[in-house]
Amino acid sequence: MALINEHFLKLPNNYLFADIAKKVNAFKVMHPKDKIISLGIGDVTRPLCQAVVEAMHKATDEMASIQGFHGYGPEQGYDFLREAILKNDFLPRGIHLDINEIFINDGAKSDTGNIQELIRWDNSIGVTDPIYPVYIDSNVMIGRAGVIEDGRWSNVVYIPCTAENNFVPQIPSDRHVDVIYLCYPNNPTGTVITKQELRKWVNYALKNDALIFYDAAYQAYITDTDIPHSIYEIRGARKCAIEFHSYSKTAGFTGLRCGYTVVPKDLTASTLDGERFPLNPLWNRRQCTKFNGTSYISQRAAEAIYTPEGKQQVQATIDYYMSNAHLMLTTLRAAGYEVYGGENAPYIWMRTPQGTGSWAFFEQLLYGAHVVCTPGVGFGPSGEGYVRFTAFGGREDTEEALERIVNWSNIQ
Ligand SMILES: *Cc1c(COP(=O)(O)O)cnc(C)c1O
């Protein structure tokens, strides 16, 4: 008899964005003529830049010839891209990595979800709260998260990040965590971590033999010069941290798929008997068995981001989104809202007025201003009382959405 993995049954079957879509559709059925503007889901809207498109055309033509055809590529990714990553993303920040520490992936969602295969089922995990749901859900699926009670998993340590603590995650004093997921700049709050604060986590991990899984998907949006782009800017991180990057938000690759994972060779973890093993060969083994590489065309496209033209074009799109973010911050603030993030990340995190619940405010905004946001509680218990707006919209839509929100707020 085939038995299912019952851990899947513990997952609440309401997926946040499916719930939002359901409510938006209900509104549309009742109000077919009203135009809705979505500042909800975290997908980009600007097209791929010219340098990327040209690289893809060229790669496609290569694939059409006998000499230029590429079949299965290396599971770890092509060296041309891994070298470009070392030279552009790390060397300028004084970080020296080996090419074999870089694993090209098909996006950071897969690897942030898959990485937990490397650790035993009974490790405790810690997450900043609210957080990108993939980290917890992927641990639920194999039974590591325990059971859910009142929206909290019993074997997950929630580290609250709210306006009350200035969105600075405090190291838990009451419970030990074996594995910590950090995401900076943060989705959903749009807040960042300073080197000084990140150093505390690295030191905690080194002292307690813990691992840090560091999601840097939004590092390209950092504008403040003293905010770290990589955890390896912190001394000792090579011994305790795995880092995830993605071209999805950096260069609009959400539909194209490419990113990379860094697994340093100095990073080791212990068996129950106390014998230490490096994780790099384990991850390599895992990838060789379960992953057949990102497409040659996607990797050539990613390489083009590092050319002088590519860098400039990608930056122009990031600037476009960040001027949306600036407009959102200033407009909402002027309208009396309490808003956070938006300065080094494409997300605005807004406190709902008068303690309104996240979902209640979502509906009020939908019916009152025909604008879609994301209820903060969908990202974890500490997200209650907040909503997220994304800066990934078109300029005109963003301006119109803001105007509607302001007008609607004035009549509240
Ligand atoms: C969008 C996002 C990613 C990237 O996902 P891809 O699979 O690379 O498209 C990773 N982490 C966070 C927190 C994100 O918001």
PDB file of N, CA and C in Angstrom, residues 103-180:
ATOM      1  N   PHE A 103      26.765  27.698  -7.127  1.00  0.00           N
ATOM      2  CA  PHE A 103      25.881  26.750  -7.808  1.00  0.00           C
ATOM      3  C   PHE A 103      24.771  27.540  -8.503  1.00  0.00           C
ATOM      4  N   ILE A 104      24.773  27.521  -9.831  1.00  0.00           N
ATOM      5  CA  ILE A 104      23.709  28.229 -10.561  1.00  0.00           C
ATOM      6  C   ILE A 104      22.397  27.470 -10.347  1.00  0.00           C
ATOM      7  N   ASN A 105      21.329  28.218 -10.093  1.00  0.00           N
ATOM      8  CA  ASN A 105      20.034  27.560  -9.890  1.00  0.00           C
ATOM      9  C   ASN A 105      18.985  28.115 -10.852  1.00  0.00           C
ATOM     10  N   ASP A 106      17.773  27.586 -10.757  1.00  0.00           N
ATOM     11  CA  ASP A 106      16.701  28.086 -11.622  1.00  0.00           C
ATOM     12  C   ASP A 106      15.826  29.083 -10.857  1.00  0.00           C
ATOM     13  N   GLY A 107      16.425  29.751  -9.893  1.00  0.00           N
ATOM     14  CA  GLY A 107      15.709  30.736  -9.082  1.00  0.00           C
ATOM     15  C   GLY A 107      15.885  30.402  -7.625  1.00  0.00           C
ATOM     16  N   ALA A 108      15.738  31.398  -6.791  1.00  0.00           N
ATOM     17  CA  ALA A 108      16.034  31.205  -5.368  1.00  0.00           C
ATOM     18  C   ALA A 108      14.922  30.467  -4.625  1.00  0.00           C
ATOM     19  N   LYS A 109      13.720  30.430  -5.206  1.00  0.00           N
ATOM     20  CA  LYS A 109      12.651  29.723  -4.508  1.00  0.00           C
ATOM     21  C   LYS A 109      12.994  28.245  -4.383  1.00  0.00           C
ATOM     22  N   SER A 110      13.446  27.649  -5.483  1.00  0.00           N
ATOM     23  CA  SER A 110      13.776  26.223  -5.456  1.00  0.00           C
ATOM     24  C   SER A 110      14.829  25.931  -4.391  1.00  0.00           C
ATOM     25  N   ASP A 111      15.917  26.687  -4.413  1.00  0.00           N
ATOM     26  CA  ASP A 111      17.012  26.344  -3.504  1.00  0.00           C
ATOM     27  C   ASP A 111      16.733  26.715  -2.053  1.00  0.00           C
ATOM     28  N   THR A 112      16.002  27.812  -1.799  1.00  0.00           N
ATOM     29  CA  THR A 112      15.665  28.104  -0.403  1.00  0.00           C
ATOM     30  C   THR A 112      14.715  27.021   0.121  1.00  0.00           C
ATOM     31  N   GLY A 113      13.946  26.432  -0.775  1.00  0.00           N
ATOM     32  CA  GLY A 113      13.069  25.332  -0.375  1.00  0.00           C
ATOM     33  C   GLY A 113      13.806  24.010  -0.253  1.00  0.00           C
ATOM     34  N   ASN A 114      14.802  23.793  -1.123  1.00  0.00           N
ATOM     35  CA  ASN A 114      15.491  22.492  -1.167  1.00  0.00           C
ATOM     36  C   ASN A 114      16.618  22.347  -0.157  1.00  0.00           C
ATOM     37  N   ILE A 115      17.182  23.464   0.260  1.00  0.00           N
ATOM     38  CA  ILE A 115      18.407  23.413   1.063  1.00  0.00           C
ATOM     39  C   ILE A 115      18.231  22.622   2.356  1.00  0.00           C
ATOM     40  N   GLN A 116      16.994  22.599   2.867  1.00  0.00           N
ATOM     41  CA  GLN A 116      16.742  21.900   4.131  1.00  0.00           C
ATOM     42  C   GLN A 116      16.939  20.384   4.023  1.00  0.00           C
ATOM     43  N   GLU A 117      17.117  19.869   2.799  1.00  0.00           N
ATOM     44  CA  GLU A 117      17.419  18.441   2.656  1.00  0.00           C
ATOM     45  C   GLU A 117      18.760  18.084   3.292  1.00  0.00           C
ATOM     46  N   LEU A 118      19.626  19.086   3.450  1.00  0.00           N
ATOM     47  CA  LEU A 118      20.976  18.820   3.971  1.00  0.00           C
ATOM     48  C   LEU A 118      21.011  18.646   5.489  1.00  0.00           C
ATOM     49  N   ILE A 119      19.927  19.007   6.167  1.00  0.00           N
ATOM     50  CA  ILE A 119      19.973  18.949   7.627  1.00  0.00           C
ATOM     51  C   ILE A 119      18.995  17.909   8.169  1.00  0.00           C
ATOM     52  N   ARG A 120      19.329  17.374   9.323  1.00  0.00           N
ATOM     53  CA  ARG A 120      18.507  16.337   9.946  1.00  0.00           C
ATOM     54  C   ARG A 120      17.089  16.822  10.218  1.00  0.00           C
ATOM     55  N   TRP A 121      16.176  15.865  10.315  1.00  0.00           N
ATOM     56  CA  TRP A 121      14.761  16.208  10.471  1.00  0.00           C
ATOM     57  C   TRP A 121      14.465  16.904  11.794  1.00  0.00           C
ATOM     58  N   ASP A 122      15.336  16.701  12.809  1.00  0.00           N
ATOM     59  CA  ASP A 122      14.978  17.219  14.132  1.00  0.00           C
ATOM     60  C   ASP A 122      15.725  18.502  14.521  1.00  0.00           C
ATOM     61  N   ASN A 123      16.323  19.182  13.533  1.00  0.00           N
ATOM     62  CA  ASN A 123      16.876  20.502  13.848  1.00  0.00           C
ATOM     63  C   ASN A 123      15.731  21.476  14.137  1.00  0.00           C
ATOM     64  N   SER A 124      15.994  22.442  15.020  1.00  0.00           N
ATOM     65  CA  SER A 124      14.991  23.498  15.200  1.00  0.00           C
ATOM     66  C   SER A 124      15.319  24.617  14.231  1.00  0.00           C
ATOM     67  N   ILE A 125      14.273  25.253  13.691  1.00  0.00           N
ATOM     68  CA  ILE A 125      14.529  26.348  12.765  1.00  0.00           C
ATOM     69  C   ILE A 125      13.986  27.655  13.316  1.00  0.00           C
ATOM     70  N   GLY A 126      14.662  28.734  12.961  1.00  0.00           N
ATOM     71  CA  GLY A 126      14.238  30.060  13.380  1.00  0.00           C
ATOM     72  C   GLY A 126      13.999  30.921  12.149  1.00  0.00           C
ATOM     73  N   VAL A 127      12.952  31.708  12.197  1.00  0.00           N
ATOM     74  CA  VAL A 127      12.681  32.645  11.093  1.00  0.00           C
ATOM     75  C   VAL A 127      12.339  34.010  11.674  1.00  0.00           C
ATOM     76  N   THR A 128      12.729  35.058  10.956  1.00  0.00           N
ATOM     77  CA  THR A 128      12.219  36.367  11.327  1.00  0.00           C
ATOM     78  C   THR A 128      10.757  36.380  10.904  1.00  0.00           C
ATOM     79  N   ASP A 129       9.943  37.087  11.652  1.00  0.00           N
ATOM     80  CA  ASP A 129       8.489  37.054  11.445  1.00  0.00           C
ATOM     81  C   ASP A 129       7.993  38.501  11.318  1.00  0.00           C
ATOM     82  N   PRO A 130       7.336  38.868  10.216  1.00  0.00           N
ATOM     83  CA  PRO A 130       6.852  38.076   9.067  1.00  0.00           C
ATOM     84  C   PRO A 130       7.975  37.693   8.100  1.00  0.00           C
ATOM     85  N   ILE A 131       7.666  36.697   7.240  1.00  0.00           N
ATOM     86  CA  ILE A 131       8.703  36.176   6.341  1.00  0.00           C
ATOM     87  C   ILE A 131       8.099  35.546   5.079  1.00  0.00           C
ATOM     88  N   TYR A 132       8.930  35.433   4.046  1.00  0.00           N
ATOM     89  CA  TYR A 132       8.642  34.701   2.801  1.00  0.00           C
ATOM     90  C   TYR A 132       8.239  33.267   3.184  1.00  0.00           C
ATOM     91  N   PRO A 133       7.050  32.818   2.805  1.00  0.00           N
ATOM     92  CA  PRO A 133       6.496  31.557   3.338  1.00  0.00           C
ATOM     93  C   PRO A 133       7.262  30.285   2.958  1.00  0.00           C
ATOM     94  N   VAL A 134       8.091  30.338   1.930  1.00  0.00           N
ATOM     95  CA  VAL A 134       8.781  29.139   1.440  1.00  0.00           C
ATOM     96  C   VAL A 134       9.644  28.476   2.523  1.00  0.00           C
ATOM     97  N   TYR A 135      10.295  29.280   3.355  1.00  0.00           N
ATOM     98  CA  TYR A 135      11.222  28.712   4.344  1.00  0.00           C
ATOM     99  C   TYR A 135      10.485  27.768   5.294  1.00  0.00           C
ATOM    100  N   ILE A 136       9.376  28.228   5.826  1.00  0.00           N
ATOM    101  CA  ILE A 136       8.640  27.391   6.781  1.00  0.00           C
ATOM    102  C   ILE A 136       7.954  26.229   6.066  1.00  0.00           C
ATOM    103  N   ASP A 137       7.241  26.538   4.977  1.00  0.00           N
ATOM    104  CA  ASP A 137       6.456  25.492   4.312  1.00  0.00           C
ATOM    105  C   ASP A 137       7.324  24.319   3.843  1.00  0.00           C
ATOM    106  N   SER A 138       8.539  24.617   3.372  1.00  0.00           N
ATOM    107  CA  SER A 138       9.409  23.528   2.898  1.00  0.00           C
ATOM    108  C   SER A 138       9.850  22.646   4.070  1.00  0.00           C
ATOM    109  N   ASN A 139       9.931  23.213   5.255  1.00  0.00           N
ATOM    110  CA  ASN A 139      10.259  22.422   6.448  1.00  0.00           C
ATOM    111  C   ASN A 139       9.049  21.648   6.955  1.00  0.00           C
ATOM    112  N   VAL A 140       7.861  22.220   6.770  1.00  0.00           N
ATOM    113  CA  VAL A 140       6.631  21.522   7.147  1.00  0.00           C
ATOM    114  C   VAL A 140       6.526  20.228   6.339  1.00  0.00           C
ATOM    115  N   MET A 141       6.814  20.324   5.044  1.00  0.00           N
ATOM    116  CA  MET A 141       6.611  19.204   4.126  1.00  0.00           C
ATOM    117  C   MET A 141       7.402  17.952   4.502  1.00  0.00           C
ATOM    118  N   ILE A 142       8.516  18.130   5.212  1.00  0.00           N
ATOM    119  CA  ILE A 142       9.250  16.922   5.601  1.00  0.00           C
ATOM    120  C   ILE A 142       9.119  16.654   7.112  1.00  0.00           C
ATOM    121  N   GLY A 143       8.258  17.441   7.772  1.00  0.00           N
ATOM    122  CA  GLY A 143       7.934  17.125   9.168  1.00  0.00           C
ATOM    123  C   GLY A 143       8.780  17.830  10.210  1.00  0.00           C
ATOM    124  N   ARG A 144       9.634  18.767   9.760  1.00  0.00           N
ATOM    125  CA  ARG A 144      10.537  19.415  10.717  1.00  0.00           C
ATOM    126  C   ARG A 144       9.862  20.516  11.523  1.00  0.00           C
ATOM    127  N   ALA A 145       8.769  21.054  11.004  1.00  0.00           N
ATOM    128  CA  ALA A 145       8.172  22.225  11.644  1.00  0.00           C
ATOM    129  C   ALA A 145       7.248  21.869  12.813  1.00  0.00           C
ATOM    130  N   GLY A 146       6.931  20.588  12.942  1.00  0.00           N
ATOM    131  CA  GLY A 146       6.044  20.192  14.042  1.00  0.00           C
ATOM    132  C   GLY A 146       4.586  20.346  13.649  1.00  0.00           C
ATOM    133  N   VAL A 147       3.778  20.816  14.603  1.00  0.00           N
ATOM    134  CA  VAL A 147       2.346  20.975  14.331  1.00  0.00           C
ATOM    135  C   VAL A 147       1.965  22.440  14.462  1.00  0.00           C
ATOM    136  N   ILE A 148       0.887  22.820  13.791  1.00  0.00           N
ATOM    137  CA  ILE A 148       0.474  24.230  13.809  1.00  0.00           C
ATOM    138  C   ILE A 148      -0.621  24.453  14.855  1.00  0.00           C
ATOM    139  N   GLU A 149      -0.405  25.500  15.668  1.00  0.00           N
ATOM    140  CA  GLU A 149      -1.414  25.906  16.655  1.00  0.00           C
ATOM    141  C   GLU A 149      -1.494  27.418  16.623  1.00  0.00           C
ATOM    142  N   ASP A 150      -2.675  27.950  16.410  1.00  0.00           N
ATOM    143  CA  ASP A 150      -2.886  29.396  16.319  1.00  0.00           C
ATOM    144  C   ASP A 150      -1.933  30.075  15.333  1.00  0.00           C
ATOM    145  N   GLY A 151      -1.757  29.450  14.180  1.00  0.00           N
ATOM    146  CA  GLY A 151      -0.925  30.060  13.154  1.00  0.00           C
ATOM    147  C   GLY A 151       0.567  29.961  13.395  1.00  0.00           C
ATOM    148  N   ARG A 152       0.975  29.180  14.416  1.00  0.00           N
ATOM    149  CA  ARG A 152       2.411  29.023  14.695  1.00  0.00           C
ATOM    150  C   ARG A 152       2.785  27.558  14.704  1.00  0.00           C
ATOM    151  N   TRP A 153       3.927  27.241  14.116  1.00  0.00           N
ATOM    152  CA  TRP A 153       4.429  25.862  14.092  1.00  0.00           C
ATOM    153  C   TRP A 153       5.239  25.612  15.353  1.00  0.00           C
ATOM    154  N   SER A 154       5.014  24.426  15.949  1.00  0.00           N
ATOM    155  CA  SER A 154       5.584  24.167  17.278  1.00  0.00           C
ATOM    156  C   SER A 154       7.113  24.090  17.290  1.00  0.00           C
ATOM    157  N   ASN A 155       7.726  23.677  16.162  1.00  0.00           N
ATOM    158  CA  ASN A 155       9.191  23.568  16.167  1.00  0.00           C
ATOM    159  C   ASN A 155       9.863  24.697  15.371  1.00  0.00           C
ATOM    160  N   VAL A 156       9.124  25.802  15.211  1.00  0.00           N
ATOM    161  CA  VAL A 156       9.695  26.975  14.545  1.00  0.00           C
ATOM    162  C   VAL A 156       9.795  28.088  15.579  1.00  0.00           C
ATOM    163  N   VAL A 157      10.963  28.700  15.661  1.00  0.00           N
ATOM    164  CA  VAL A 157      11.133  29.840  16.557  1.00  0.00           C
ATOM    165  C   VAL A 157      10.865  31.102  15.740  1.00  0.00           C
ATOM    166  N   TYR A 158       9.835  31.837  16.130  1.00  0.00           N
ATOM    167  CA  TYR A 158       9.460  33.068  15.432  1.00  0.00           C
ATOM    168  C   TYR A 158      10.178  34.252  16.070  1.00  0.00           C
ATOM    169  N   ILE A 159      10.890  35.006  15.258  1.00  0.00           N
ATOM    170  CA  ILE A 159      11.623  36.154  15.774  1.00  0.00           C
ATOM    171  C   ILE A 159      10.926  37.412  15.258  1.00  0.00           C
ATOM    172  N   PRO A 160      10.129  38.058  16.113  1.00  0.00           N
ATOM    173  CA  PRO A 160       9.286  39.144  15.623  1.00  0.00           C
ATOM    174  C   PRO A 160      10.082  40.345  15.119  1.00  0.00           C
ATOM    175  N   CYS A 161       9.658  40.887  13.993  1.00  0.00           N
ATOM    176  CA  CYS A 161      10.236  42.122  13.453  1.00  0.00           C
ATOM    177  C   CYS A 161       9.073  43.060  13.190  1.00  0.00           C
ATOM    178  N   THR A 162       8.880  44.000  14.088  1.00  0.00           N
ATOM    179  CA  THR A 162       7.754  44.911  13.996  1.00  0.00           C
ATOM    180  C   THR A 162       8.245  46.340  14.242  1.00  0.00           C
ATOM    181  N   ALA A 163       7.327  47.294  14.088  1.00  0.00           N
ATOM    182  CA  ALA A 163       7.693  48.693  14.330  1.00  0.00           C
ATOM    183  C   ALA A 163       8.200  48.865  15.763  1.00  0.00           C
ATOM    184  N   GLU A 164       7.660  48.055  16.695  1.00  0.00           N
ATOM    185  CA  GLU A 164       8.027  48.172  18.109  1.00  0.00           C
ATOM    186  C   GLU A 164       9.515  47.917  18.342  1.00  0.00           C
ATOM    187  N   ASN A 165      10.110  46.994  17.578  1.00  0.00           N
ATOM    188  CA  ASN A 165      11.557  46.787  17.744  1.00  0.00           C
ATOM    189  C   ASN A 165      12.339  47.304  16.540  1.00  0.00           C
ATOM    190  N   ASN A 166      11.704  48.241  15.820  1.00  0.00           N
ATOM    191  CA  ASN A 166      12.381  48.861  14.683  1.00  0.00           C
ATOM    192  C   ASN A 166      12.779  47.855  13.603  1.00  0.00           C
ATOM    193  N   PHE A 167      12.091  46.718  13.569  1.00  0.00           N
ATOM    194  CA  PHE A 167      12.338  45.659  12.585  1.00  0.00           C
ATOM    195  C   PHE A 167      13.751  45.078  12.702  1.00  0.00           C
ATOM    196  N   VAL A 168      14.309  45.160  13.918  1.00  0.00           N
ATOM    197  CA  VAL A 168      15.633  44.562  14.174  1.00  0.00           C
ATOM    198  C   VAL A 168      15.417  43.222  14.875  1.00  0.00           C
ATOM    199  N   PRO A 169      15.760  42.115  14.212  1.00  0.00           N
ATOM    200  CA  PRO A 169      15.516  40.803  14.821  1.00  0.00           C
ATOM    201  C   PRO A 169      16.435  40.559  16.021  1.00  0.00           C
ATOM    202  N   GLN A 170      15.825  40.176  17.146  1.00  0.00           N
ATOM    203  CA  GLN A 170      16.609  39.911  18.354  1.00  0.00           C
ATOM    204  C   GLN A 170      16.905  38.423  18.462  1.00  0.00           C
ATOM    205  N   ILE A 171      18.121  38.092  18.823  1.00  0.00           N
ATOM    206  CA  ILE A 171      18.505  36.692  18.987  1.00  0.00           C
ATOM    207  C   ILE A 171      17.689  36.085  20.127  1.00  0.00           C
ATOM    208  N   PRO A 172      17.022  34.951  19.859  1.00  0.00           N
ATOM    209  CA  PRO A 172      16.156  34.380  20.895  1.00  0.00           C
ATOM    210  C   PRO A 172      16.981  33.957  22.116  1.00  0.00           C
ATOM    211  N   SER A 173      16.508  34.346  23.286  1.00  0.00           N
ATOM    212  CA  SER A 173      17.271  34.034  24.491  1.00  0.00           C
ATOM    213  C   SER A 173      16.738  32.783  25.165  1.00  0.00           C
ATOM    214  N   ASP A 174      15.473  32.439  24.860  1.00  0.00           N
ATOM    215  CA  ASP A 174      14.849  31.334  25.579  1.00  0.00           C
ATOM    216  C   ASP A 174      14.968  29.999  24.863  1.00  0.00           C
ATOM    217  N   ARG A 175      15.144  30.024  23.524  1.00  0.00           N
ATOM    218  CA  ARG A 175      15.188  28.765  22.791  1.00  0.00           C
ATOM    219  C   ARG A 175      16.371  28.764  21.844  1.00  0.00           C
ATOM    220  N   HIS A 176      17.052  27.646  21.764  1.00  0.00           N
ATOM    221  CA  HIS A 176      18.175  27.503  20.848  1.00  0.00           C
ATOM    222  C   HIS A 176      17.638  27.265  19.431  1.00  0.00           C
ATOM    223  N   VAL A 177      18.254  27.907  18.455  1.00  0.00           N
ATOM    224  CA  VAL A 177      17.896  27.562  17.070  1.00  0.00           C
ATOM    225  C   VAL A 177      19.119  26.974  16.362  1.00  0.00           C
ATOM    226  N   ASP A 178      18.874  25.888  15.613  1.00  0.00           N
ATOM    227  CA  ASP A 178      19.965  25.236  14.886  1.00  0.00           C
ATOM    228  C   ASP A 178      20.171  25.872  13.513  1.00  0.00           C
ATOM    229  N   VAL A 179      19.065  26.284  12.917  1.00  0.00           N
ATOM    230  CA  VAL A 179      19.116  26.845  11.566  1.00  0.00           C
ATOM    231  C   VAL A 179      18.284  28.118  11.533  1.00  0.00           C
ATOM    232  N   ILE A 180      18.885  29.189  11.038  1.00  0.00           N
ATOM    233  CA  ILE A 180      18.182  30.477  10.996  1.00  0.00           C
ATOM    234  C   ILE A 180      18.043  30.941   9.555  1.00  0.00           C
TER     235      ILE A 180
END
